[in-house]
Short mmCIF file of C-alpha atoms in Angstrom, two decimals:
data_model
loop_
_atom_site.label_atom_id
_atom_site.label_comp_id
_atom_site.label_asym_id
_atom_site.label_seq_id
_atom_site.Cartn_x
_atom_site.Cartn_y
_atom_site.Cartn_z
CA UNK Z 1 -21.22 12.37 0.50
CA UNK Z 2 -23.11 16.31 -0.70
CA UNK Z 3 -21.10 19.17 -1.10
CA UNK Z 4 -23.38 21.70 -0.66
CA UNK Z 5 -22.81 25.54 0.59
CA UNK Z 6 -18.57 24.58 0.51
CA UNK Z 7 -19.29 22.32 3.14
CA UNK Z 8 -18.92 18.04 3.05
CA UNK Z 9 -21.85 16.29 4.65
CA UNK Z 10 -20.38 12.72 5.65
CA UNK Z 11 -21.64 9.53 5.35
CA UNK Z 12 -19.82 6.39 6.74
CA UNK Z 13 -18.91 3.68 4.00
CA UNK Z 14 -16.57 0.52 3.52
CA UNK Z 15 -14.90 1.50 0.66
CA UNK Z 16 -14.38 5.32 -0.79
CA UNK Z 17 -13.34 5.40 -4.66
CA UNK Z 18 -11.70 8.32 -5.64
CA UNK Z 19 -10.88 9.40 -9.23
CA UNK Z 20 -9.10 12.04 -10.43
CA UNK Z 21 -10.32 13.82 -13.35
CA UNK Z 22 -8.49 15.93 -15.81
CA UNK Z 23 -9.88 16.98 -19.12
CA UNK Z 24 -11.88 13.48 -18.56
CA UNK Z 25 -15.02 13.84 -19.98
CA UNK Z 26 -14.33 11.63 -22.83
CA UNK Z 27 -13.75 8.82 -20.74
CA UNK Z 28 -15.50 9.62 -16.92
CA UNK Z 29 -19.05 7.68 -18.28
CA UNK Z 30 -17.71 4.78 -18.81
CA UNK Z 31 -15.25 4.36 -16.24
CA UNK Z 32 -18.59 5.57 -13.39
CA UNK Z 33 -20.75 3.09 -15.52
CA UNK Z 34 -17.88 0.42 -14.08
CA UNK Z 35 -18.23 1.74 -10.60
CA UNK Z 36 -22.38 1.64 -10.70
CA UNK Z 37 -22.53 -1.98 -11.81
CA UNK Z 38 -20.20 -3.27 -9.66
CA UNK Z 39 -21.76 -6.35 -7.14
CA UNK Z 40 -20.35 -4.87 -4.16
CA UNK Z 41 -22.48 -2.09 -3.50
CA UNK Z 42 -21.16 -0.12 0.20
CA UNK Z 43 -19.01 1.79 -1.15
CA UNK Z 44 -18.46 6.48 -2.01
CA UNK Z 45 -17.41 7.48 -5.78
CA UNK Z 46 -15.61 10.96 -5.30
CA UNK Z 47 -14.39 12.39 -8.37
CA UNK Z 48 -11.94 15.03 -8.25
CA UNK Z 49 -11.69 16.99 -11.01
CA UNK Z 50 -8.46 18.71 -11.45
CA UNK Z 51 -9.06 22.08 -13.59
CA UNK Z 52 -10.48 20.59 -16.38
CA UNK Z 53 -11.34 22.42 -19.65
CA UNK Z 54 -13.75 20.36 -21.57
CA UNK Z 55 -17.22 18.90 -20.55
CA UNK Z 56 -16.12 17.14 -17.74
CA UNK Z 57 -18.90 19.37 -15.59
CA UNK Z 58 -21.24 18.15 -18.26
CA UNK Z 59 -20.59 14.72 -18.45
CA UNK Z 60 -20.90 14.35 -14.64
CA UNK Z 61 -24.04 15.86 -14.19
CA UNK Z 62 -26.39 12.64 -14.67
CA UNK Z 63 -24.82 10.94 -11.79
CA UNK Z 64 -24.03 14.12 -9.68
CA UNK Z 65 -26.70 12.31 -7.31
CA UNK Z 66 -24.20 9.05 -6.71
CA UNK Z 67 -21.04 11.09 -6.43
CA UNK Z 68 -19.62 13.38 -4.64
CA UNK Z 69 -17.75 16.30 -6.80
CA UNK Z 70 -14.77 18.26 -6.03
CA UNK Z 71 -13.12 20.87 -7.16
CA UNK Z 72 -9.27 22.48 -7.82
CA UNK Z 73 -7.27 23.70 -9.89
CA UNK Z 74 -4.88 22.06 -12.30
CA UNK Z 75 -1.75 20.48 -10.37
CA UNK Z 76 -2.06 17.08 -11.43
CA UNK Z 77 -3.28 13.28 -10.77
CA UNK Z 78 -1.07 12.86 -6.70
CA UNK Z 79 -2.56 16.29 -5.43
CA UNK Z 80 -5.68 15.94 -6.97
CA UNK Z 81 -5.85 11.76 -5.36
CA UNK Z 82 -4.48 13.25 -2.06
CA UNK Z 83 -6.93 15.58 -2.22
CA UNK Z 84 -9.99 13.41 -2.48
CA UNK Z 85 -8.06 11.34 0.15
CA UNK Z 86 -8.91 13.75 2.77
CA UNK Z 87 -12.73 14.23 2.59
CA UNK Z 88 -12.79 10.72 2.75
CA UNK Z 89 -13.64 8.76 5.87
CA UNK Z 90 -14.07 4.90 5.42
CA UNK Z 91 -11.58 1.80 6.00
CA UNK Z 92 -10.90 1.45 2.39
CA UNK Z 93 -9.65 3.61 -0.61
CA UNK Z 94 -9.67 2.73 -4.23
CA UNK Z 95 -7.98 5.26 -6.78
CA UNK Z 96 -9.15 4.66 -9.77
CA UNK Z 97 -7.82 6.65 -13.24
CA UNK Z 98 -11.13 7.90 -14.61
CA UNK Z 99 -10.05 5.86 -18.05
CA UNK Z 100 -9.69 2.88 -16.10
CA UNK Z 101 -13.27 0.46 -16.58
CA UNK Z 102 -14.04 -2.16 -13.42
CA UNK Z 103 -15.25 -5.29 -14.54
CA UNK Z 104 -18.37 -5.91 -12.20
CA UNK Z 105 -16.61 -8.18 -9.81
CA UNK Z 106 -13.75 -6.02 -8.90
CA UNK Z 107 -14.51 -4.83 -5.33
CA UNK Z 108 -16.21 -7.78 -3.90
CA UNK Z 109 -12.73 -9.44 -5.30
CA UNK Z 110 -10.01 -7.33 -3.87
CA UNK Z 111 -12.14 -6.28 -0.23
CA UNK Z 112 -12.11 -10.95 -0.14
CA UNK Z 113 -8.34 -10.90 -0.64
CA UNK Z 114 -7.70 -8.06 1.71
CA UNK Z 115 -10.15 -9.81 4.37
CA UNK Z 116 -8.95 -12.65 4.50
CA UNK Z 117 -4.80 -11.67 5.23
CA UNK Z 118 -5.14 -9.13 7.55
CA UNK Z 119 -1.43 -9.05 7.09
CA UNK Z 120 -1.85 -7.19 3.23
CA UNK Z 121 -2.06 -3.74 3.43
CA UNK Z 122 -3.38 -3.53 -0.14
CA UNK Z 123 -4.88 -6.07 -2.92
CA UNK Z 124 -4.40 -5.85 -6.69
CA UNK Z 125 -4.95 -7.77 -9.97
CA UNK Z 126 -3.63 -7.87 -12.87
CA UNK Z 127 -5.46 -6.00 -16.01
CA UNK Z 128 -5.51 -4.88 -19.58
CA UNK Z 129 -3.90 -1.91 -21.17
CA UNK Z 130 -5.94 -1.14 -24.35
CA UNK Z 131 -5.17 -4.62 -25.90
CA UNK Z 132 -2.23 -6.21 -24.12
CA UNK Z 133 -3.03 -8.43 -21.03
CA UNK Z 134 -0.83 -8.09 -17.94
CA UNK Z 135 -1.18 -11.28 -16.10
CA UNK Z 136 1.08 -10.26 -13.22
CA UNK Z 137 2.35 -12.01 -9.93
CA UNK Z 138 2.31 -12.89 -6.45
CA UNK Z 139 4.07 -9.64 -4.28
CA UNK Z 140 7.65 -9.69 -4.17
CA UNK Z 141 9.17 -7.07 -3.14
CA UNK Z 142 12.50 -7.95 -4.95
CA UNK Z 143 10.93 -7.37 -8.57
CA UNK Z 144 9.27 -4.18 -7.14
CA UNK Z 145 12.67 -2.83 -6.44
CA UNK Z 146 13.32 -3.63 -10.27
CA UNK Z 147 10.41 -2.79 -12.08
CA UNK Z 148 6.63 -0.93 -11.34
CA UNK Z 149 4.52 -3.72 -11.98
CA UNK Z 150 1.05 -2.57 -9.41
CA UNK Z 151 -1.18 -0.04 -10.65
CA UNK Z 152 -2.34 2.68 -8.78
CA UNK Z 153 -6.46 1.35 -9.01
CA UNK Z 154 -5.49 -1.60 -5.91
CA UNK Z 155 -7.70 -1.40 -3.09
CA UNK Z 156 -5.70 -0.17 0.16
CA UNK Z 157 -6.41 -0.21 3.62
CA UNK Z 158 -7.23 3.48 4.89
CA UNK Z 159 -4.47 3.65 7.20
CA UNK Z 160 -1.48 2.06 5.37
CA UNK Z 161 -1.57 4.78 3.12
CA UNK Z 162 1.14 7.45 3.17
CA UNK Z 163 -0.47 9.95 0.69
CA UNK Z 164 1.52 10.57 -3.17
CA UNK Z 165 4.34 12.27 -3.24
CA UNK Z 166 3.29 14.99 -5.09
CA UNK Z 167 6.37 16.26 -6.89
CA UNK Z 168 6.20 13.24 -8.89
CA UNK Z 169 5.17 12.83 -12.64
CA UNK Z 170 5.39 9.57 -13.44
CA UNK Z 171 5.90 6.57 -11.49
CA UNK Z 172 3.46 7.90 -8.79
CA UNK Z 173 2.26 3.86 -8.26
CA UNK Z 174 5.61 2.83 -7.95
CA UNK Z 175 6.30 5.45 -5.74
CA UNK Z 176 3.61 4.85 -3.10
CA UNK Z 177 4.01 1.23 -3.39
CA UNK Z 178 7.91 0.97 -3.07
CA UNK Z 179 7.02 3.18 -0.19
CA UNK Z 180 4.15 1.26 1.76
CA UNK Z 181 6.36 -2.31 1.68
CA UNK Z 182 9.22 -0.59 3.03
CA UNK Z 183 7.22 0.84 6.26
CA UNK Z 184 6.75 -3.55 6.58
CA UNK Z 185 3.23 -3.49 4.14
CA UNK Z 186 2.69 -6.53 1.95
CA UNK Z 187 0.61 -6.90 -1.49
CA UNK Z 188 -1.93 -9.52 -2.18
CA UNK Z 189 -1.97 -10.93 -5.80
CA UNK Z 190 -5.71 -11.46 -7.26
CA UNK Z 191 -4.94 -13.91 -10.39
CA UNK Z 192 -7.17 -12.56 -13.07
CA UNK Z 193 -8.21 -9.66 -15.01
CA UNK Z 194 -10.63 -7.10 -12.37
CA UNK Z 195 -10.20 -3.90 -15.07
CA UNK Z 196 -8.88 -2.59 -18.11
CA UNK Z 197 -7.01 1.25 -18.81
CA UNK Z 198 -8.51 2.71 -21.78
CA UNK Z 199 -5.64 4.03 -23.81
CA UNK Z 200 -6.08 8.09 -25.20
CA UNK Z 201 -6.75 8.48 -21.63
CA UNK Z 202 -5.04 12.03 -19.52
CA UNK Z 203 -4.69 9.99 -16.43
CA UNK Z 204 -3.33 7.09 -17.33
CA UNK Z 205 -0.80 8.01 -18.22
CA UNK Z 206 1.35 5.32 -17.38
CA UNK Z 207 2.88 2.82 -20.03
CA UNK Z 208 4.31 -0.45 -19.61
CA UNK Z 209 7.85 -0.68 -20.16
CA UNK Z 210 8.05 -3.10 -23.09
CA UNK Z 211 6.50 -0.24 -24.75
CA UNK Z 212 9.59 2.04 -24.75
CA UNK Z 213 10.82 -0.82 -26.34
CA UNK Z 214 9.17 -0.77 -29.47
CA UNK Z 215 11.51 0.58 -32.95
CA UNK Z 216 8.80 2.78 -33.43
CA UNK Z 217 8.59 4.93 -30.41
CA UNK Z 218 10.14 8.10 -30.53
CA UNK Z 219 14.27 8.74 -28.95
CA UNK Z 220 12.02 11.96 -26.70
CA UNK Z 221 9.60 9.09 -24.78
CA UNK Z 222 12.25 6.23 -24.28
CA UNK Z 223 14.43 8.63 -22.81
CA UNK Z 224 11.46 10.35 -20.31
CA UNK Z 225 10.75 7.16 -19.06
CA UNK Z 226 13.87 6.59 -17.94
CA UNK Z 227 14.89 9.78 -16.51
CA UNK Z 228 11.40 9.80 -14.29
CA UNK Z 229 12.71 6.12 -13.65
CA UNK Z 230 15.90 7.54 -12.11
CA UNK Z 231 13.93 10.04 -9.92
CA UNK Z 232 12.77 7.02 -8.31
CA UNK Z 233 15.87 4.58 -7.78
CA UNK Z 234 17.16 7.07 -6.34
CA UNK Z 235 14.87 8.19 -4.02
CA UNK Z 236 14.29 4.88 -2.70
CA UNK Z 237 18.44 3.95 -2.99
CA UNK Z 238 17.92 1.75 -5.89
CA UNK Z 239 20.54 0.27 -8.40
CA UNK Z 240 19.09 0.07 -12.38
CA UNK Z 241 19.17 -3.49 -13.76
CA UNK Z 242 19.02 -1.71 -17.19
#
């Protein structure tokens, strides 16, 4: 895909990788290195610049020919992901935060998992967040009702994607997979770590629940976590188990 004179020229690929980026100049190159090092090559990459004020566009300059770069005023990650989705047209979509580093076989293995299970709408894997490894488990809707455990960076069938709720500031991933599952969708789990989230980024600000139980974290952070979780529980009529 190329953007010129305000028009989008679309080519067909199997997977659209959509990267929302806000002030991500420090991490975007490592993210893209992981993308372009994939063993599966049939994909396009759409980077949505979400009103960045740093040197993001300069950091992208070496890869411009390999990317579609879209620009919007700062509206947040959910809006940036939805905007990128509008300019994609492929069978599968992967929303990749700008501070995610993929392992080389991530696309290949996730696509194989969805190909093998036609009843599944998305494929997700275990991952690392900084030093912490999240092994996860097979898809379980009852567990999903209790806690967010599926990361945004999962491979999704295009027809099953309902869009991100742009009103949400946190837990957009939890909301997304709850919405998909309530509509009859299900996920397939890959029992291996296929990516890692770099700490200190601007998009992967989601923190694992155990972080909020550490004694050194300020109460304000815990309050924000619970307030955000309460919004999701109310939206989906879930009962808190805390």
